[in-house]
PDB file of C-alpha atoms in Angstrom:
ATOM      1  CA  UNK A   1     -15.865  24.491  18.485  1.00  0.00           C
ATOM      2  CA  UNK A   2     -17.809  25.035  15.253  1.00  0.00           C
ATOM      3  CA  UNK A   3     -14.583  25.590  13.288  1.00  0.00           C
ATOM      4  CA  UNK A   4     -12.971  22.407  14.593  1.00  0.00           C
ATOM      5  CA  UNK A   5     -12.069  19.923  11.880  1.00  0.00           C
ATOM      6  CA  UNK A   6     -13.870  16.632  12.359  1.00  0.00           C
ATOM      7  CA  UNK A   7     -12.324  13.249  11.655  1.00  0.00           C
ATOM      8  CA  UNK A   8     -13.805  10.509   9.517  1.00  0.00           C
ATOM      9  CA  UNK A   9     -14.300   6.779   9.879  1.00  0.00           C
ATOM     10  CA  UNK A  10     -14.216   6.263   6.105  1.00  0.00           C
ATOM     11  CA  UNK A  11     -10.999   4.727   4.789  1.00  0.00           C
ATOM     12  CA  UNK A  12     -11.707   6.218   1.347  1.00  0.00           C
ATOM     13  CA  UNK A  13     -12.219   9.789   2.610  1.00  0.00           C
ATOM     14  CA  UNK A  14      -9.176   9.509   4.858  1.00  0.00           C
ATOM     15  CA  UNK A  15      -7.126   8.300   1.886  1.00  0.00           C
ATOM     16  CA  UNK A  16      -8.201  11.333  -0.163  1.00  0.00           C
ATOM     17  CA  UNK A  17      -6.949  13.577   2.650  1.00  0.00           C
ATOM     18  CA  UNK A  18      -3.677  11.791   3.394  1.00  0.00           C
ATOM     19  CA  UNK A  19      -2.364  10.221   0.175  1.00  0.00           C
ATOM     20  CA  UNK A  20      -1.999  13.496  -1.801  1.00  0.00           C
ATOM     21  CA  UNK A  21       0.403  14.666   0.935  1.00  0.00           C
ATOM     22  CA  UNK A  22       2.684  11.646   0.484  1.00  0.00           C
ATOM     23  CA  UNK A  23       5.724  12.191  -1.725  1.00  0.00           C
ATOM     24  CA  UNK A  24       5.105  10.979  -5.292  1.00  0.00           C
ATOM     25  CA  UNK A  25       7.514   8.417  -6.724  1.00  0.00           C
ATOM     26  CA  UNK A  26       7.609   7.957 -10.507  1.00  0.00           C
ATOM     27  CA  UNK A  27       9.109   4.455 -10.322  1.00  0.00           C
ATOM     28  CA  UNK A  28       6.661   3.229  -7.697  1.00  0.00           C
ATOM     29  CA  UNK A  29       3.904   4.494  -9.987  1.00  0.00           C
ATOM     30  CA  UNK A  30       5.230   3.021 -13.234  1.00  0.00           C
ATOM     31  CA  UNK A  31       6.425  -0.428 -12.046  1.00  0.00           C
ATOM     32  CA  UNK A  32       2.898  -1.867 -11.472  1.00  0.00           C
ATOM     33  CA  UNK A  33       1.818  -0.621 -14.908  1.00  0.00           C
ATOM     34  CA  UNK A  34       4.817  -2.137 -16.700  1.00  0.00           C
ATOM     35  CA  UNK A  35       4.451  -5.430 -14.828  1.00  0.00           C
ATOM     36  CA  UNK A  36       0.713  -5.561 -15.560  1.00  0.00           C
ATOM     37  CA  UNK A  37       1.287  -4.927 -19.286  1.00  0.00           C
ATOM     38  CA  UNK A  38       3.857  -7.753 -19.451  1.00  0.00           C
ATOM     39  CA  UNK A  39       1.462 -10.145 -17.709  1.00  0.00           C
ATOM     40  CA  UNK A  40      -1.478  -9.085 -19.909  1.00  0.00           C
ATOM     41  CA  UNK A  41       0.520  -9.905 -23.042  1.00  0.00           C
ATOM     42  CA  UNK A  42       0.450 -13.571 -21.957  1.00  0.00           C
ATOM     43  CA  UNK A  43      -3.286 -13.545 -22.732  1.00  0.00           C
ATOM     44  CA  UNK A  44      -3.461 -12.407 -26.369  1.00  0.00           C
ATOM     45  CA  UNK A  45      -6.646 -12.077 -28.391  1.00  0.00           C
ATOM     46  CA  UNK A  46      -8.076 -15.516 -29.113  1.00  0.00           C
ATOM     47  CA  UNK A  47      -6.419 -17.327 -26.189  1.00  0.00           C
ATOM     48  CA  UNK A  48      -8.593 -19.964 -24.498  1.00  0.00           C
ATOM     49  CA  UNK A  49      -9.000 -21.416 -21.000  1.00  0.00           C
ATOM     50  CA  UNK A  50      -8.431 -18.017 -19.379  1.00  0.00           C
ATOM     51  CA  UNK A  51     -11.161 -18.243 -16.743  1.00  0.00           C
ATOM     52  CA  UNK A  52      -9.746 -21.505 -15.394  1.00  0.00           C
ATOM     53  CA  UNK A  53      -6.252 -19.999 -15.211  1.00  0.00           C
ATOM     54  CA  UNK A  54      -7.491 -16.888 -13.398  1.00  0.00           C
ATOM     55  CA  UNK A  55      -9.591 -18.924 -10.945  1.00  0.00           C
ATOM     56  CA  UNK A  56      -6.488 -20.956 -10.141  1.00  0.00           C
ATOM     57  CA  UNK A  57      -4.327 -17.882  -9.488  1.00  0.00           C
ATOM     58  CA  UNK A  58      -6.705 -15.590  -7.601  1.00  0.00           C
ATOM     59  CA  UNK A  59      -7.289 -17.700  -4.428  1.00  0.00           C
ATOM     60  CA  UNK A  60      -3.525 -17.876  -3.877  1.00  0.00           C
ATOM     61  CA  UNK A  61      -3.145 -14.113  -4.335  1.00  0.00           C
ATOM     62  CA  UNK A  62      -5.989 -13.400  -1.906  1.00  0.00           C
ATOM     63  CA  UNK A  63      -4.499 -15.762   0.700  1.00  0.00           C
ATOM     64  CA  UNK A  64      -1.133 -14.038   0.323  1.00  0.00           C
ATOM     65  CA  UNK A  65      -2.713 -10.583   0.664  1.00  0.00           C
ATOM     66  CA  UNK A  66      -4.446 -11.647   3.869  1.00  0.00           C
ATOM     67  CA  UNK A  67      -1.106 -12.822   5.263  1.00  0.00           C
ATOM     68  CA  UNK A  68       0.485  -9.477   4.297  1.00  0.00           C
ATOM     69  CA  UNK A  69      -2.222  -7.553   6.153  1.00  0.00           C
ATOM     70  CA  UNK A  70      -1.647  -9.733   9.236  1.00  0.00           C
ATOM     71  CA  UNK A  71       2.098  -9.047   9.002  1.00  0.00           C
ATOM     72  CA  UNK A  72       1.573  -5.284   8.815  1.00  0.00           C
ATOM     73  CA  UNK A  73      -0.792  -5.163  11.779  1.00  0.00           C
ATOM     74  CA  UNK A  74       1.444  -7.514  13.772  1.00  0.00           C
ATOM     75  CA  UNK A  75       4.579  -5.457  13.154  1.00  0.00           C
ATOM     76  CA  UNK A  76       2.763  -2.255  13.981  1.00  0.00           C
ATOM     77  CA  UNK A  77       1.405  -3.778  17.193  1.00  0.00           C
ATOM     78  CA  UNK A  78       4.900  -4.862  18.282  1.00  0.00           C
ATOM     79  CA  UNK A  79       6.425  -1.514  17.343  1.00  0.00           C
ATOM     80  CA  UNK A  80       3.719   0.386  19.207  1.00  0.00           C
ATOM     81  CA  UNK A  81       3.722  -1.774  22.325  1.00  0.00           C
ATOM     82  CA  UNK A  82       7.408  -1.270  23.138  1.00  0.00           C
ATOM     83  CA  UNK A  83       7.263   2.536  23.088  1.00  0.00           C
ATOM     84  CA  UNK A  84       7.694   4.429  26.327  1.00  0.00           C
ATOM     85  CA  UNK A  85       5.780   7.606  27.200  1.00  0.00           C
ATOM     86  CA  UNK A  86       8.973   9.609  26.707  1.00  0.00           C
ATOM     87  CA  UNK A  87       9.538   8.147  23.243  1.00  0.00           C
ATOM     88  CA  UNK A  88       5.923   8.755  22.216  1.00  0.00           C
ATOM     89  CA  UNK A  89       6.073  12.347  23.477  1.00  0.00           C
ATOM     90  CA  UNK A  90       9.316  12.901  21.567  1.00  0.00           C
ATOM     91  CA  UNK A  91       7.849  11.349  18.407  1.00  0.00           C
ATOM     92  CA  UNK A  92       4.757  13.584  18.396  1.00  0.00           C
ATOM     93  CA  UNK A  93       6.779  16.761  19.072  1.00  0.00           C
ATOM     94  CA  UNK A  94       9.660  16.281  16.610  1.00  0.00           C
ATOM     95  CA  UNK A  95      10.098  15.667  12.899  1.00  0.00           C
ATOM     96  CA  UNK A  96      13.047  14.702  10.683  1.00  0.00           C
ATOM     97  CA  UNK A  97      14.981  17.638   9.305  1.00  0.00           C
ATOM     98  CA  UNK A  98      12.855  19.210   6.586  1.00  0.00           C
ATOM     99  CA  UNK A  99       9.986  16.794   7.323  1.00  0.00           C
ATOM    100  CA  UNK A 100       6.337  17.798   6.950  1.00  0.00           C
ATOM    101  CA  UNK A 101       5.056  15.484   9.687  1.00  0.00           C
ATOM    102  CA  UNK A 102       6.164  14.466  13.157  1.00  0.00           C
ATOM    103  CA  UNK A 103       7.850  11.093  13.596  1.00  0.00           C
ATOM    104  CA  UNK A 104       4.640   9.852  15.181  1.00  0.00           C
ATOM    105  CA  UNK A 105       2.363  10.897  12.325  1.00  0.00           C
ATOM    106  CA  UNK A 106       4.835   9.596   9.732  1.00  0.00           C
ATOM    107  CA  UNK A 107       4.611   6.178  11.325  1.00  0.00           C
ATOM    108  CA  UNK A 108       0.806   6.250  11.319  1.00  0.00           C
ATOM    109  CA  UNK A 109       0.667   7.468   7.711  1.00  0.00           C
ATOM    110  CA  UNK A 110       3.042   4.704   6.629  1.00  0.00           C
ATOM    111  CA  UNK A 111       0.848   2.053   8.250  1.00  0.00           C
ATOM    112  CA  UNK A 112      -2.398   3.599   6.991  1.00  0.00           C
ATOM    113  CA  UNK A 113      -1.082   3.890   3.431  1.00  0.00           C
ATOM    114  CA  UNK A 114      -0.105   0.225   3.376  1.00  0.00           C
ATOM    115  CA  UNK A 115      -3.383  -0.926   4.933  1.00  0.00           C
ATOM    116  CA  UNK A 116      -5.331   1.178   2.416  1.00  0.00           C
ATOM    117  CA  UNK A 117      -3.595  -0.445  -0.557  1.00  0.00           C
ATOM    118  CA  UNK A 118      -4.042  -3.934   0.906  1.00  0.00           C
ATOM    119  CA  UNK A 119      -7.745  -3.135   1.333  1.00  0.00           C
ATOM    120  CA  UNK A 120      -8.102  -1.586  -2.140  1.00  0.00           C
ATOM    121  CA  UNK A 121      -6.109  -4.231  -4.046  1.00  0.00           C
ATOM    122  CA  UNK A 122      -7.640  -7.157  -2.166  1.00  0.00           C
ATOM    123  CA  UNK A 123     -11.111  -5.755  -2.829  1.00  0.00           C
ATOM    124  CA  UNK A 124     -10.295  -5.476  -6.544  1.00  0.00           C
ATOM    125  CA  UNK A 125      -9.026  -9.061  -6.697  1.00  0.00           C
ATOM    126  CA  UNK A 126     -12.055 -10.303  -4.751  1.00  0.00           C
ATOM    127  CA  UNK A 127     -14.469  -8.560  -7.129  1.00  0.00           C
ATOM    128  CA  UNK A 128     -12.615 -10.121 -10.061  1.00  0.00           C
ATOM    129  CA  UNK A 129     -12.863 -13.563  -8.468  1.00  0.00           C
ATOM    130  CA  UNK A 130     -16.613 -13.133  -7.909  1.00  0.00           C
ATOM    131  CA  UNK A 131     -17.209 -12.074 -11.517  1.00  0.00           C
ATOM    132  CA  UNK A 132     -15.211 -15.026 -12.818  1.00  0.00           C
ATOM    133  CA  UNK A 133     -17.122 -17.402 -10.560  1.00  0.00           C
ATOM    134  CA  UNK A 134     -20.455 -16.065 -11.836  1.00  0.00           C
ATOM    135  CA  UNK A 135     -19.372 -16.835 -15.398  1.00  0.00           C
ATOM    136  CA  UNK A 136     -21.926 -15.959 -18.088  1.00  0.00           C
ATOM    137  CA  UNK A 137     -24.187 -14.200 -15.580  1.00  0.00           C
ATOM    138  CA  UNK A 138     -21.563 -11.474 -15.106  1.00  0.00           C
ATOM    139  CA  UNK A 139     -20.729 -10.939 -18.774  1.00  0.00           C
ATOM    140  CA  UNK A 140     -23.330  -8.177 -19.184  1.00  0.00           C
ATOM    141  CA  UNK A 141     -21.273  -6.018 -16.793  1.00  0.00           C
ATOM    142  CA  UNK A 142     -18.455  -5.965 -19.346  1.00  0.00           C
ATOM    143  CA  UNK A 143     -20.388  -5.277 -22.533  1.00  0.00           C
ATOM    144  CA  UNK A 144     -18.360  -2.092 -23.030  1.00  0.00           C
ATOM    145  CA  UNK A 145     -15.189  -4.203 -23.490  1.00  0.00           C
ATOM    146  CA  UNK A 146     -14.743  -6.188 -26.686  1.00  0.00           C
ATOM    147  CA  UNK A 147     -15.032  -9.886 -25.847  1.00  0.00           C
ATOM    148  CA  UNK A 148     -11.673 -10.663 -27.486  1.00  0.00           C
ATOM    149  CA  UNK A 149      -9.864  -8.203 -25.222  1.00  0.00           C
ATOM    150  CA  UNK A 150     -11.552  -9.108 -21.926  1.00  0.00           C
ATOM    151  CA  UNK A 151      -8.938 -11.712 -20.846  1.00  0.00           C
ATOM    152  CA  UNK A 152      -6.130  -9.245 -21.526  1.00  0.00           C
ATOM    153  CA  UNK A 153      -7.896  -6.459 -19.600  1.00  0.00           C
ATOM    154  CA  UNK A 154      -8.653  -8.776 -16.681  1.00  0.00           C
ATOM    155  CA  UNK A 155      -5.049  -9.995 -16.600  1.00  0.00           C
ATOM    156  CA  UNK A 156      -3.816  -6.390 -16.593  1.00  0.00           C
ATOM    157  CA  UNK A 157      -6.112  -5.430 -13.695  1.00  0.00           C
ATOM    158  CA  UNK A 158      -5.227  -8.537 -11.672  1.00  0.00           C
ATOM    159  CA  UNK A 159      -1.482  -8.036 -12.137  1.00  0.00           C
ATOM    160  CA  UNK A 160      -1.692  -4.293 -11.386  1.00  0.00           C
ATOM    161  CA  UNK A 161      -3.514  -4.885  -8.089  1.00  0.00           C
ATOM    162  CA  UNK A 162      -0.985  -7.465  -6.925  1.00  0.00           C
ATOM    163  CA  UNK A 163       2.173  -5.663  -8.079  1.00  0.00           C
ATOM    164  CA  UNK A 164       0.925  -2.394  -6.585  1.00  0.00           C
ATOM    165  CA  UNK A 165       0.441  -4.161  -3.271  1.00  0.00           C
ATOM    166  CA  UNK A 166       3.973  -5.609  -3.421  1.00  0.00           C
ATOM    167  CA  UNK A 167       5.441  -2.179  -4.216  1.00  0.00           C
ATOM    168  CA  UNK A 168       3.598  -0.686  -1.261  1.00  0.00           C
ATOM    169  CA  UNK A 169       4.844  -3.509   0.973  1.00  0.00           C
ATOM    170  CA  UNK A 170       8.401  -2.655  -0.080  1.00  0.00           C
ATOM    171  CA  UNK A 171       7.793   1.026   0.708  1.00  0.00           C
ATOM    172  CA  UNK A 172       6.292   0.097   4.078  1.00  0.00           C
ATOM    173  CA  UNK A 173       9.259  -2.036   5.142  1.00  0.00           C
ATOM    174  CA  UNK A 174      11.873   0.522   4.106  1.00  0.00           C
ATOM    175  CA  UNK A 175       9.914   3.438   5.589  1.00  0.00           C
ATOM    176  CA  UNK A 176       9.496   1.771   8.955  1.00  0.00           C
ATOM    177  CA  UNK A 177      13.201   0.929   9.040  1.00  0.00           C
ATOM    178  CA  UNK A 178      14.272   4.434   8.013  1.00  0.00           C
ATOM    179  CA  UNK A 179      11.938   6.276  10.363  1.00  0.00           C
ATOM    180  CA  UNK A 180      12.713   4.056  13.343  1.00  0.00           C
ATOM    181  CA  UNK A 181      16.454   4.684  12.949  1.00  0.00           C
ATOM    182  CA  UNK A 182      15.879   8.417  12.406  1.00  0.00           C
ATOM    183  CA  UNK A 183      13.665   8.684  15.456  1.00  0.00           C
ATOM    184  CA  UNK A 184      16.076   6.802  17.711  1.00  0.00           C
ATOM    185  CA  UNK A 185      19.044   8.827  16.477  1.00  0.00           C
ATOM    186  CA  UNK A 186      17.232  12.120  17.010  1.00  0.00           C
ATOM    187  CA  UNK A 187      16.192  11.043  20.503  1.00  0.00           C
ATOM    188  CA  UNK A 188      19.846  10.313  21.322  1.00  0.00           C
ATOM    189  CA  UNK A 189      20.878  13.775  20.154  1.00  0.00           C
ATOM    190  CA  UNK A 190      18.047  15.308  22.178  1.00  0.00           C
ATOM    191  CA  UNK A 191      19.475  13.587  25.279  1.00  0.00           C
ATOM    192  CA  UNK A 192      22.978  14.880  24.487  1.00  0.00           C
ATOM    193  CA  UNK A 193      24.355  11.492  23.496  1.00  0.00           C
ATOM    194  CA  UNK A 194      26.220  10.544  20.334  1.00  0.00           C
ATOM    195  CA  UNK A 195      24.385   7.976  18.161  1.00  0.00           C
ATOM    196  CA  UNK A 196      26.543   5.012  17.238  1.00  0.00           C
ATOM    197  CA  UNK A 197      24.737   4.743  13.867  1.00  0.00           C
ATOM    198  CA  UNK A 198      25.363   7.941  11.939  1.00  0.00           C
ATOM    199  CA  UNK A 199      23.314   7.072   8.851  1.00  0.00           C
ATOM    200  CA  UNK A 200      20.238   5.152   7.728  1.00  0.00           C
ATOM    201  CA  UNK A 201      22.244   3.188   5.157  1.00  0.00           C
TER     202      UNK A 201
END
């Protein structure tokens, strides 16, 4: 028992264990950066009224992110509730051809990955909103950034958080679709039946 690997209830530690195992995508990595740079360029050095603009945008982003999290958990609840014992057993014992994880673990990783990024990005946006709301009292936290560049840096961070979340939402939707079709098709083959759908589009 002493050599048994223990789990963790920390979302950060679990992310460090799981996320490095997920396939890296160059475009999913670069798109949030490019989008954030484009948005940051709308706040050049010397621009005024930035705090008011940011305080107008952030509440809407945070409300949207909360709705996204509800959607993810709702979809996962529906998907999980309609599974039979046979389907669950098949999912934990089989993996796609060449896959590193079972169908079951792939589904959980997909949901966890999305929930982690909603948590991380929403937390970043919330911290930004708090600092903006504090105004001059929070300025000392950013002494290491030149005052002229602070709006641009804040705009970059805000855009990166939100675009990253949208990219992860896209990955989540396509992954759930792909893995559900794969799992159902493999289950049909296992039961010596011919799947009507021969591809995942």
